[in-house]
Short mmCIF file of C-alpha atoms and ligand atoms in Angstrom, two decimals:
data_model
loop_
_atom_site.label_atom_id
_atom_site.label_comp_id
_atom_site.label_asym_id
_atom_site.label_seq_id
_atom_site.Cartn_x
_atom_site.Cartn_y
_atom_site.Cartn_z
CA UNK A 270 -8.33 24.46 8.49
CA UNK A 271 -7.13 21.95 6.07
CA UNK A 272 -8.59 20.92 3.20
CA UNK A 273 -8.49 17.63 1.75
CA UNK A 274 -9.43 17.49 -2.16
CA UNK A 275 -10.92 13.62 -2.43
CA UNK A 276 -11.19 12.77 -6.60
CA UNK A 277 -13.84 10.88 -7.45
CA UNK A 278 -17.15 10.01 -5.61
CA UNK A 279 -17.30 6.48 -6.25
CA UNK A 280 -16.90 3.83 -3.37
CA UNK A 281 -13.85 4.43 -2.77
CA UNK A 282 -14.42 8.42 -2.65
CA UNK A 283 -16.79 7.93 -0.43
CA UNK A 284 -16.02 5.67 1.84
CA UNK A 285 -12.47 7.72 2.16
CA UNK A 286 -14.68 10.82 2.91
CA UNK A 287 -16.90 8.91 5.37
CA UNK A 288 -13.20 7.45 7.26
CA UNK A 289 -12.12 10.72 7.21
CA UNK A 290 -14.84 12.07 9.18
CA UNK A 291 -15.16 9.05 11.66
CA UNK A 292 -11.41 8.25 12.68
CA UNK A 293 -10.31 12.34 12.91
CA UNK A 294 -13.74 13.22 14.24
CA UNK A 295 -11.39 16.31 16.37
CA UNK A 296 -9.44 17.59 13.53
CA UNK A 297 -10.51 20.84 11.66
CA UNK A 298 -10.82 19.02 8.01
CA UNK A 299 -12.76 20.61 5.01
CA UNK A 300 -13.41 17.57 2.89
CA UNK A 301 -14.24 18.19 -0.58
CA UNK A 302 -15.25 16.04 -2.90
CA UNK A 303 -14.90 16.61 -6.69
CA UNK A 304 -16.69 13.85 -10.00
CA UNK A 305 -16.81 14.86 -13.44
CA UNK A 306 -20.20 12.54 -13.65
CA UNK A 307 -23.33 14.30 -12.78
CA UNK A 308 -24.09 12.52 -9.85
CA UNK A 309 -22.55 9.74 -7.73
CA UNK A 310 -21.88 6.02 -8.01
CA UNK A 311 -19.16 5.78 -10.28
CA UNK A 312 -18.80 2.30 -11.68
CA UNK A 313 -21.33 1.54 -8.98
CA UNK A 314 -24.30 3.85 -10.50
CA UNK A 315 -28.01 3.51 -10.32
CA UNK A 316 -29.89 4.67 -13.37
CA UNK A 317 -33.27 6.40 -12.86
CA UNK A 318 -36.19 5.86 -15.54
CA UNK A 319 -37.28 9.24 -16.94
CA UNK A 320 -40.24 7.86 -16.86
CA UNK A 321 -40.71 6.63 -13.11
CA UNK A 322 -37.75 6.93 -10.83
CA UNK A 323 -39.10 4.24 -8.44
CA UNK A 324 -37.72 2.10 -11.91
CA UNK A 325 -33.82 1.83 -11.58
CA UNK A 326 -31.00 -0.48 -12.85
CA UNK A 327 -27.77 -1.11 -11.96
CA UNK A 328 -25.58 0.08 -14.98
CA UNK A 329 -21.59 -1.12 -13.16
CA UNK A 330 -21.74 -3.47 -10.71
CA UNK A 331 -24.70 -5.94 -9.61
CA UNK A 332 -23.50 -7.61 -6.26
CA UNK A 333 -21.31 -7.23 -3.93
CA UNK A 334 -19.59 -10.59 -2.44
CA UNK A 335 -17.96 -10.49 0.52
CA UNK A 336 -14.80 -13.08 0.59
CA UNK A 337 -13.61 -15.37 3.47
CA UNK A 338 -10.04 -13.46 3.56
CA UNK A 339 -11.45 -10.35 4.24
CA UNK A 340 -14.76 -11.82 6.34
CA UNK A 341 -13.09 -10.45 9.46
CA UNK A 342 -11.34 -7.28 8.76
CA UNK A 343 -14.44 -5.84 6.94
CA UNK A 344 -17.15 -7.51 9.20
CA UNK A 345 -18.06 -3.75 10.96
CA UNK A 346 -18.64 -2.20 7.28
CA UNK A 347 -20.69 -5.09 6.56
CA UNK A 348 -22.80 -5.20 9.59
CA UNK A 349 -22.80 -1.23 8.85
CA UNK A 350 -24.33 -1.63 5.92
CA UNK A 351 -26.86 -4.28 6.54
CA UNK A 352 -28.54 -2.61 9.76
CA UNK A 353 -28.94 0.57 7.37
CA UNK A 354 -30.93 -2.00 5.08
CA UNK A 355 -28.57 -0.55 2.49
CA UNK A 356 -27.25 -4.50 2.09
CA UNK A 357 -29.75 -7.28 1.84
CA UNK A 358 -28.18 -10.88 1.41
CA UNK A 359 -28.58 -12.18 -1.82
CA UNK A 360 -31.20 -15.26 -2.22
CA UNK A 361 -31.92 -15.73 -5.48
CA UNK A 362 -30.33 -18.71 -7.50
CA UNK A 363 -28.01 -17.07 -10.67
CA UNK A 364 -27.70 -19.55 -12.89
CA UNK A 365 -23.65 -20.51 -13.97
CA UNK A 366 -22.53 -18.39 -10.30
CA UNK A 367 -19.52 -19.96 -8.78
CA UNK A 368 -19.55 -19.52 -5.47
CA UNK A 369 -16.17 -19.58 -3.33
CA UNK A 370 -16.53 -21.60 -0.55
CA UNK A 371 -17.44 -19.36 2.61
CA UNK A 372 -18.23 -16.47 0.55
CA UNK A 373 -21.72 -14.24 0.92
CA UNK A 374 -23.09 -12.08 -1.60
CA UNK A 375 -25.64 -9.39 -0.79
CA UNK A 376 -27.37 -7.19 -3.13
CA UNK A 377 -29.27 -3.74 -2.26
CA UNK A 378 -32.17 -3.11 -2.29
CA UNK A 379 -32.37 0.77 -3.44
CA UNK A 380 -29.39 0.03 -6.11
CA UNK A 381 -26.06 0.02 -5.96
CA UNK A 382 -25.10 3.50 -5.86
CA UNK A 383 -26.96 3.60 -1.98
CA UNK A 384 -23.67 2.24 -1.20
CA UNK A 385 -21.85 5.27 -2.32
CA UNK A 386 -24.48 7.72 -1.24
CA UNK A 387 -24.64 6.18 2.68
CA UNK A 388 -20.68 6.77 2.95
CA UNK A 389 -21.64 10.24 1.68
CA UNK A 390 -24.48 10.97 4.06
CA UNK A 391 -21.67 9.39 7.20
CA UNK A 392 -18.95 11.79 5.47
CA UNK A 393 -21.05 14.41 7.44
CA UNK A 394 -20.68 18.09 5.80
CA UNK A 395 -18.27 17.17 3.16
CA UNK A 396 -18.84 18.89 0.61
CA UNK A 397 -19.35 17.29 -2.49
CA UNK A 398 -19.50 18.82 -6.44
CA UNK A 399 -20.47 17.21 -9.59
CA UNK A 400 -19.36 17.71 -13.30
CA UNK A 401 -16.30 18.68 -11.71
CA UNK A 402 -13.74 17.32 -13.98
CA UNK A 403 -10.25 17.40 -12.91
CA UNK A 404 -7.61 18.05 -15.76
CA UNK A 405 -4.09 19.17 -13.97
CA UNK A 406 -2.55 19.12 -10.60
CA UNK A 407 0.25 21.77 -9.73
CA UNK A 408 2.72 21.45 -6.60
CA UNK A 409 2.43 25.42 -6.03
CA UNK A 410 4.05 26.61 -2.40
CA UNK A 411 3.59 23.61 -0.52
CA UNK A 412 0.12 23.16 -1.56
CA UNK A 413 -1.84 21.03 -4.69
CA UNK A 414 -3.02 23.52 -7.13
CA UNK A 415 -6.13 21.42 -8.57
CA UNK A 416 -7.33 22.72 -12.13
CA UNK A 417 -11.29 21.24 -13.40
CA UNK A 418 -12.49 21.59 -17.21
CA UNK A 419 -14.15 25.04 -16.25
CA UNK A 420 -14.53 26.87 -13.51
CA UNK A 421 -10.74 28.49 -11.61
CA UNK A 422 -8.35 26.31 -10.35
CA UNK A 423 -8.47 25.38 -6.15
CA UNK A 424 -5.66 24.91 -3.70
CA UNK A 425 -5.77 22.06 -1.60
CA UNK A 426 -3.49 20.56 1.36
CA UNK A 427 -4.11 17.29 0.80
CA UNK A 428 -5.01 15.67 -2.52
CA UNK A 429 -6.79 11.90 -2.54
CA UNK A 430 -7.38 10.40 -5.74
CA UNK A 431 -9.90 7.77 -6.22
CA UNK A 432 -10.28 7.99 -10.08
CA UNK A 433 -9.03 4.55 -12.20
CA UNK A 434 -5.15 4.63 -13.19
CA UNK A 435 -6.15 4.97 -16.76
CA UNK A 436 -7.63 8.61 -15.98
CA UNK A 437 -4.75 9.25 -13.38
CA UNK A 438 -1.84 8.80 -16.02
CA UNK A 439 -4.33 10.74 -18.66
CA UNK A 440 -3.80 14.11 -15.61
CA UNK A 441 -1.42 17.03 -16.56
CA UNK A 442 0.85 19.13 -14.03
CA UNK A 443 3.34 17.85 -12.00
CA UNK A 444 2.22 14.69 -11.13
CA UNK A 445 2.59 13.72 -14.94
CA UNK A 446 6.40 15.22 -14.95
CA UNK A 447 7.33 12.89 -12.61
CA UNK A 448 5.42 9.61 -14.35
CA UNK A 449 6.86 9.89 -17.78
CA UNK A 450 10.25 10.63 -16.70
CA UNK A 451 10.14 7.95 -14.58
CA UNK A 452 7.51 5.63 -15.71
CA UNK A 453 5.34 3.19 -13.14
CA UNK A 454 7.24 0.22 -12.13
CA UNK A 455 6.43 -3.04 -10.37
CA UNK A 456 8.16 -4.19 -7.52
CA UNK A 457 8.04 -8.24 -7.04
CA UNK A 458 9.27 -9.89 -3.93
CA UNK A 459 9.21 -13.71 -3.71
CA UNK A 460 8.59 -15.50 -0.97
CA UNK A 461 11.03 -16.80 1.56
CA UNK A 462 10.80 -19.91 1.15
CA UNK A 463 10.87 -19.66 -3.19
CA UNK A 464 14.36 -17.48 -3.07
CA UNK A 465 15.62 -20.14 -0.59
CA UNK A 466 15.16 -23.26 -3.60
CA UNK A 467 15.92 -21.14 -6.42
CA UNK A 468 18.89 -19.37 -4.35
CA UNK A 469 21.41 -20.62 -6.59
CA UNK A 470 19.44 -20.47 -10.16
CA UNK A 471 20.62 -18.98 -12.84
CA UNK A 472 18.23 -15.25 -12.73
CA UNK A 473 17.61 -16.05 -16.73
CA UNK A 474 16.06 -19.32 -15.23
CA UNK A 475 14.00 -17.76 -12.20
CA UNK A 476 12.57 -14.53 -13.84
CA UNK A 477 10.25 -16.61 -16.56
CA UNK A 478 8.75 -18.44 -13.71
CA UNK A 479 8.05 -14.66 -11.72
CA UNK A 480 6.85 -13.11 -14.57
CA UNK A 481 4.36 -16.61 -15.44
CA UNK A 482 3.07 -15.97 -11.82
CA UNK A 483 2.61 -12.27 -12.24
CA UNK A 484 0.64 -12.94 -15.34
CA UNK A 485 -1.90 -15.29 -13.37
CA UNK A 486 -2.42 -13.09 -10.72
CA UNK A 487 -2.11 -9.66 -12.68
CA UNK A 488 -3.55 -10.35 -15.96
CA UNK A 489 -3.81 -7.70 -17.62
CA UNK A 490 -1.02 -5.66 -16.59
CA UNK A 491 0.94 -3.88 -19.42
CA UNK A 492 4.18 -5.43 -21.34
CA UNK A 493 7.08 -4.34 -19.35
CA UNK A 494 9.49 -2.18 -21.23
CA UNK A 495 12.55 -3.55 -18.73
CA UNK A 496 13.02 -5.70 -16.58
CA UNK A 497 15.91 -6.14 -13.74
CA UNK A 498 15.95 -9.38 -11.67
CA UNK A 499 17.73 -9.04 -8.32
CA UNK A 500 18.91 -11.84 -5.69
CA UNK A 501 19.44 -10.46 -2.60
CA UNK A 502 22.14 -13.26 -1.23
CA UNK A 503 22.20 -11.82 1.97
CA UNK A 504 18.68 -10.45 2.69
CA UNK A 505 17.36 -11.02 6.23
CA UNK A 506 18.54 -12.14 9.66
CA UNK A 507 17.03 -14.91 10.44
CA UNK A 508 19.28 -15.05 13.80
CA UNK A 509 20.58 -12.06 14.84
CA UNK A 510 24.04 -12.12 17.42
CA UNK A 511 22.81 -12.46 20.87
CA UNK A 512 23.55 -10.41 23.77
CA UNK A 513 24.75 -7.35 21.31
CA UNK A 514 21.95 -4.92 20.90
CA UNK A 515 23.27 -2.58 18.21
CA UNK A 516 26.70 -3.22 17.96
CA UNK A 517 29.43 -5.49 18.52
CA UNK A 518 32.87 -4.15 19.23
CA UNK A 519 35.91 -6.42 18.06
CA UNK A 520 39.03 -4.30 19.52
CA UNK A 521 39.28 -0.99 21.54
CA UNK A 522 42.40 0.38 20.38
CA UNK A 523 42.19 1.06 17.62
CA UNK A 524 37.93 1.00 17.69
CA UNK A 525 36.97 -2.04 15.39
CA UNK A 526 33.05 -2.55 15.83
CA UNK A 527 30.21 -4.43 14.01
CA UNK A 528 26.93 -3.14 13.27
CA UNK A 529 23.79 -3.29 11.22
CA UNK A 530 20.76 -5.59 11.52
CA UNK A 531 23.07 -8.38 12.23
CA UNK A 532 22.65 -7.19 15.74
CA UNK A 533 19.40 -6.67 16.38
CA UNK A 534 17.31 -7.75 13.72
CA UNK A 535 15.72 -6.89 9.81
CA UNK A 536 13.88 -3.45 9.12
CA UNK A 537 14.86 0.16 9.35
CA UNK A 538 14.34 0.80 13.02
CA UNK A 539 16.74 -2.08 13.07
CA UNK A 540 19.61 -0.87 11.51
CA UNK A 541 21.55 0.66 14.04
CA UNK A 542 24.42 3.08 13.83
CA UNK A 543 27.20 2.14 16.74
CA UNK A 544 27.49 5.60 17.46
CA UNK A 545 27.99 4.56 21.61
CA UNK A 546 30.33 2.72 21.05
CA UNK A 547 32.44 5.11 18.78
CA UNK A 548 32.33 7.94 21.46
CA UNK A 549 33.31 5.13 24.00
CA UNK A 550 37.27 5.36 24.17
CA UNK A 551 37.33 9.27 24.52
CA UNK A 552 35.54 8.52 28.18
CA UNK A 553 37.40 6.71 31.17
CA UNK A 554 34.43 6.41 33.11
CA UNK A 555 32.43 4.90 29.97
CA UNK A 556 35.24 2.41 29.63
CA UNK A 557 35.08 1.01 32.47
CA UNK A 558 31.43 -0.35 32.29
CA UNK A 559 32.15 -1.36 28.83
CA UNK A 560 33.19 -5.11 28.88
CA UNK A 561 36.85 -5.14 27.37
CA UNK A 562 37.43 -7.83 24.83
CA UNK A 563 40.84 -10.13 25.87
CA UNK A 564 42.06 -12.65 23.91
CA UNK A 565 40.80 -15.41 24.03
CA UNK A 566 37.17 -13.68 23.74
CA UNK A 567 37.93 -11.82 21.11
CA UNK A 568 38.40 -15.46 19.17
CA UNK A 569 35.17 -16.64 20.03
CA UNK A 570 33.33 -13.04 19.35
CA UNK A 571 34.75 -14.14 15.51
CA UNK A 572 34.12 -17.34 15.71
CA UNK A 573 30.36 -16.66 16.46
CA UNK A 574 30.09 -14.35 14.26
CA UNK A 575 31.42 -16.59 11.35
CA UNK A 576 28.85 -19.12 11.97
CA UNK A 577 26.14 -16.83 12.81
CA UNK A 578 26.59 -15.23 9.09
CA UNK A 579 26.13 -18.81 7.67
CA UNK A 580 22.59 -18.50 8.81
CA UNK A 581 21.97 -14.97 6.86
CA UNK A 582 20.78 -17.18 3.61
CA UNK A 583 19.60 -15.68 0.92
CA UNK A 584 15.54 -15.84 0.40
CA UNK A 585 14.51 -12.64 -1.35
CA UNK A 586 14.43 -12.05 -5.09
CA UNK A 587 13.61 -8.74 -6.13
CA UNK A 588 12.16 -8.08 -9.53
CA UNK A 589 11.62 -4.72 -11.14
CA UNK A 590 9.57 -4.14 -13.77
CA UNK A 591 9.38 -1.13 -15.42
C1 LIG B 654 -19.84 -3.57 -15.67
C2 LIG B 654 -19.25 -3.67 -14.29
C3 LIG B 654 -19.70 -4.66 -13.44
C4 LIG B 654 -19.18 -4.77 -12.16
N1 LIG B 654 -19.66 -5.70 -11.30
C5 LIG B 654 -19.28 -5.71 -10.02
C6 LIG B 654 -19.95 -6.52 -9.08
O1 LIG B 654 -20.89 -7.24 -9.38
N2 LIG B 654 -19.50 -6.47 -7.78
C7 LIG B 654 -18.49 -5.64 -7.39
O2 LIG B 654 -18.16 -5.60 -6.20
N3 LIG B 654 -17.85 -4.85 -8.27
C8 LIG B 654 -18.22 -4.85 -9.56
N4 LIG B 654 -17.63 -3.99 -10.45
C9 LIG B 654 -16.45 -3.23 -10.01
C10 LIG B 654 -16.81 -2.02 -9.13
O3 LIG B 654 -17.81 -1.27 -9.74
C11 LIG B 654 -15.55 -1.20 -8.93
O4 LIG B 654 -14.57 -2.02 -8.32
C12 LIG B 654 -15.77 0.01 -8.03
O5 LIG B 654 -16.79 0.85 -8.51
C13 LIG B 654 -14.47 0.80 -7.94
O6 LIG B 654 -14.71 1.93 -7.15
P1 LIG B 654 -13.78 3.24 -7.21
O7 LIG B 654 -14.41 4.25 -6.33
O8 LIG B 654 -12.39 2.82 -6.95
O9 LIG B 654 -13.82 3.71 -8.75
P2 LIG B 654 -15.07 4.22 -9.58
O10 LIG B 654 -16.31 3.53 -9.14
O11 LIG B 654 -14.68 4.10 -11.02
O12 LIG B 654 -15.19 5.75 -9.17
C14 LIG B 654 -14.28 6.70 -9.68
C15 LIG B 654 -15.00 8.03 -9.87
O13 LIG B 654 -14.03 8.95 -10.35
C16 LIG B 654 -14.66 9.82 -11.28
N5 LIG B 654 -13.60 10.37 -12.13
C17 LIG B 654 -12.81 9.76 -13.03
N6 LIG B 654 -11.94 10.62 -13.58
C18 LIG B 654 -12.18 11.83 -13.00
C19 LIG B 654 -11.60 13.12 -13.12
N7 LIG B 654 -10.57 13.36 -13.95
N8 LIG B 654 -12.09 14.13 -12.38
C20 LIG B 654 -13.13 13.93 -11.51
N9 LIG B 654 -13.71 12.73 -11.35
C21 LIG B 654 -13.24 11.68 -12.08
C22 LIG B 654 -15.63 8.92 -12.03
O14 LIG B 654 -16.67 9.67 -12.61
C23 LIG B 654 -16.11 8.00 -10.91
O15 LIG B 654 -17.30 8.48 -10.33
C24 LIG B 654 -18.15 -3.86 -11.74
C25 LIG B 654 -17.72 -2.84 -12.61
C26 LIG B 654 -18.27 -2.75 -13.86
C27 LIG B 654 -17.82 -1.63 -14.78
#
């Protein structure tokens, strides 16, 4: 049976544990869960009174606000968690809230952390440990050796970390090998129609006005210790060749042929080798059923394909930051 080491029981934890259990209901999974804190929640905990536990506060988070761009793809885990009462819409005025327009926010009723602890109870026999602090992970014979503060290290097939990237990049083993020698980086593509107007910008010109929007939307992400600005001139068809599914064969003898996603279209499935065609000659009966260029085809095969590369503009600027 596998076993699938989940870091962390905070919502995310949780509600992986919980997805785990409900989408692969058939397959043989022991789920584990592992939390150096002594209970669950994470930044969405519930503190108890010592003196009277019916007396609680939420220490992290207060609300929870569900957002028009996500109203419909989260609507089941919402409607989840408001027939388990664990949800109750929020009422009450709070003075100086802004409120996005569409947006609901809900609040619950036996503190935040019920949130965590329903996924827990739907994660069904997962088991789950506290003051389990993870320290290293080791790639040992096709499986994740995990190492905790005490206690002996556990072997895992599958390894899900839920912890905050702070803690992750603070782990030893293998997995920190790989991140200082080769550091996180930041991939940023523009959009289509933003590579298209700055296509023939100077890079020194476009990458201040990247980097100005990647400050707005990621504020607080670290100073960049490189940066590489790439325009991709030829990116994407935007109208492949018709009538040449894979391929597009200029002479027979000698074989000239075209390929790539000029001829069918832009992503990897896309990117077809000619390989039929380039067994083609060595077969008589395959030559007959293939159409045979003559000449005055062949000059309006290149013609076509001269203007149809006109229309492979450029619209992608890739930006690495590292
Ligand atoms: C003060 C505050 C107010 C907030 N207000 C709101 C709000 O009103 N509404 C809202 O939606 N969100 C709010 N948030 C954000 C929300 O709490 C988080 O987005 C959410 O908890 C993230 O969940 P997570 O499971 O990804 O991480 P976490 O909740 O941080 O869970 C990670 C878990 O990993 C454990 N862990 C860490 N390192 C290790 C390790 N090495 N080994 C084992 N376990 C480890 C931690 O103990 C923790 O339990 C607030 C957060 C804070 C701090």
């Amino acid at each position: 049976m596998a076993r699938v080491l989940i870091v962390g029981a905070g919502p995310t934890g949780s509600l992986c544990a919980a997805l785990l259990r409900r989408e692969l209901p058939q397959r043989p999974l022991r789920i584990v869960l592992w939390d150096k804190a002594r209970g669950a929640g994470g930044r969405m905990t519930t503190s108890r009174s010592p003196h009277n536990p019916r007396c609680t506060a939420d220490l992290g988070a207060q609300y929870i606000t569900l957002r028009p761009a996500y109203a419909l793809k989260h609507q089941s885990f919402y409607e989840d968690l408001l027939a388990h009462g664990v949800l109750k819409p929020l009422t009450a005025p709070v003075e100086g809230m802004v409120m996005e327009e569409g947006s609901h926010n809900f609040v619950t009723p036996q503190g935040i952390s019920s949130i965590v602890k329903h996924y827990l109870t739907e994660s069904a026999g997962a088991d789950v440990f506290y003051e389990h602090h993870v320290t290293q992970i080791y790639l040992r014979g096709g499986k994740w050796e995990v190492c905790k503060k005490t206690g002996s290290p556990e072997q895992f097939d599958i390894v899900v970390l839920t912890i905050p990237v702070p803690q992750i990049l603070q782990l030893q083993g293998d997995i920190v090998n790989k991140s200082s020698e080769f550091g996180p980086s930041v991939v940023v593509h523009t959009s289509v129609p933003f590579g298209t107007a700055h296509l023939e910008w100077d890079k020194e010109k476009v990458q201040p006005i990247i980097l100005d929007h990647l400050e707005n939307i990621m504020p607080g992400l670290p100073k960049p210790t490189s940066i590489k600005c790439q325009k991709w001139r030829y990116s994407q068809v935007t109208k492949a060749i018709p009538s040449c599914p894979g391929q597009m064969t200029l002479h027979i003898k000698p074989l000239l042929v075209c390929g790539g996603d000029g001829f069918t279209h832009s992503n990897f499935d896309g990117d077809e080798v000619p390989i039929k065609c380039a067994a083609y000659p060595k077969s008589g009966a395959t030559r007959n059923k293939q159409p045979v260029p003559v000449k005055g085809r062949k000059k309006r095969v290149l013609e076509r394909i001269q203007v149809d590369i006109q229309m492979y503009i450029s619209h992608v600027t890739r930006f690495v930051i590292s």
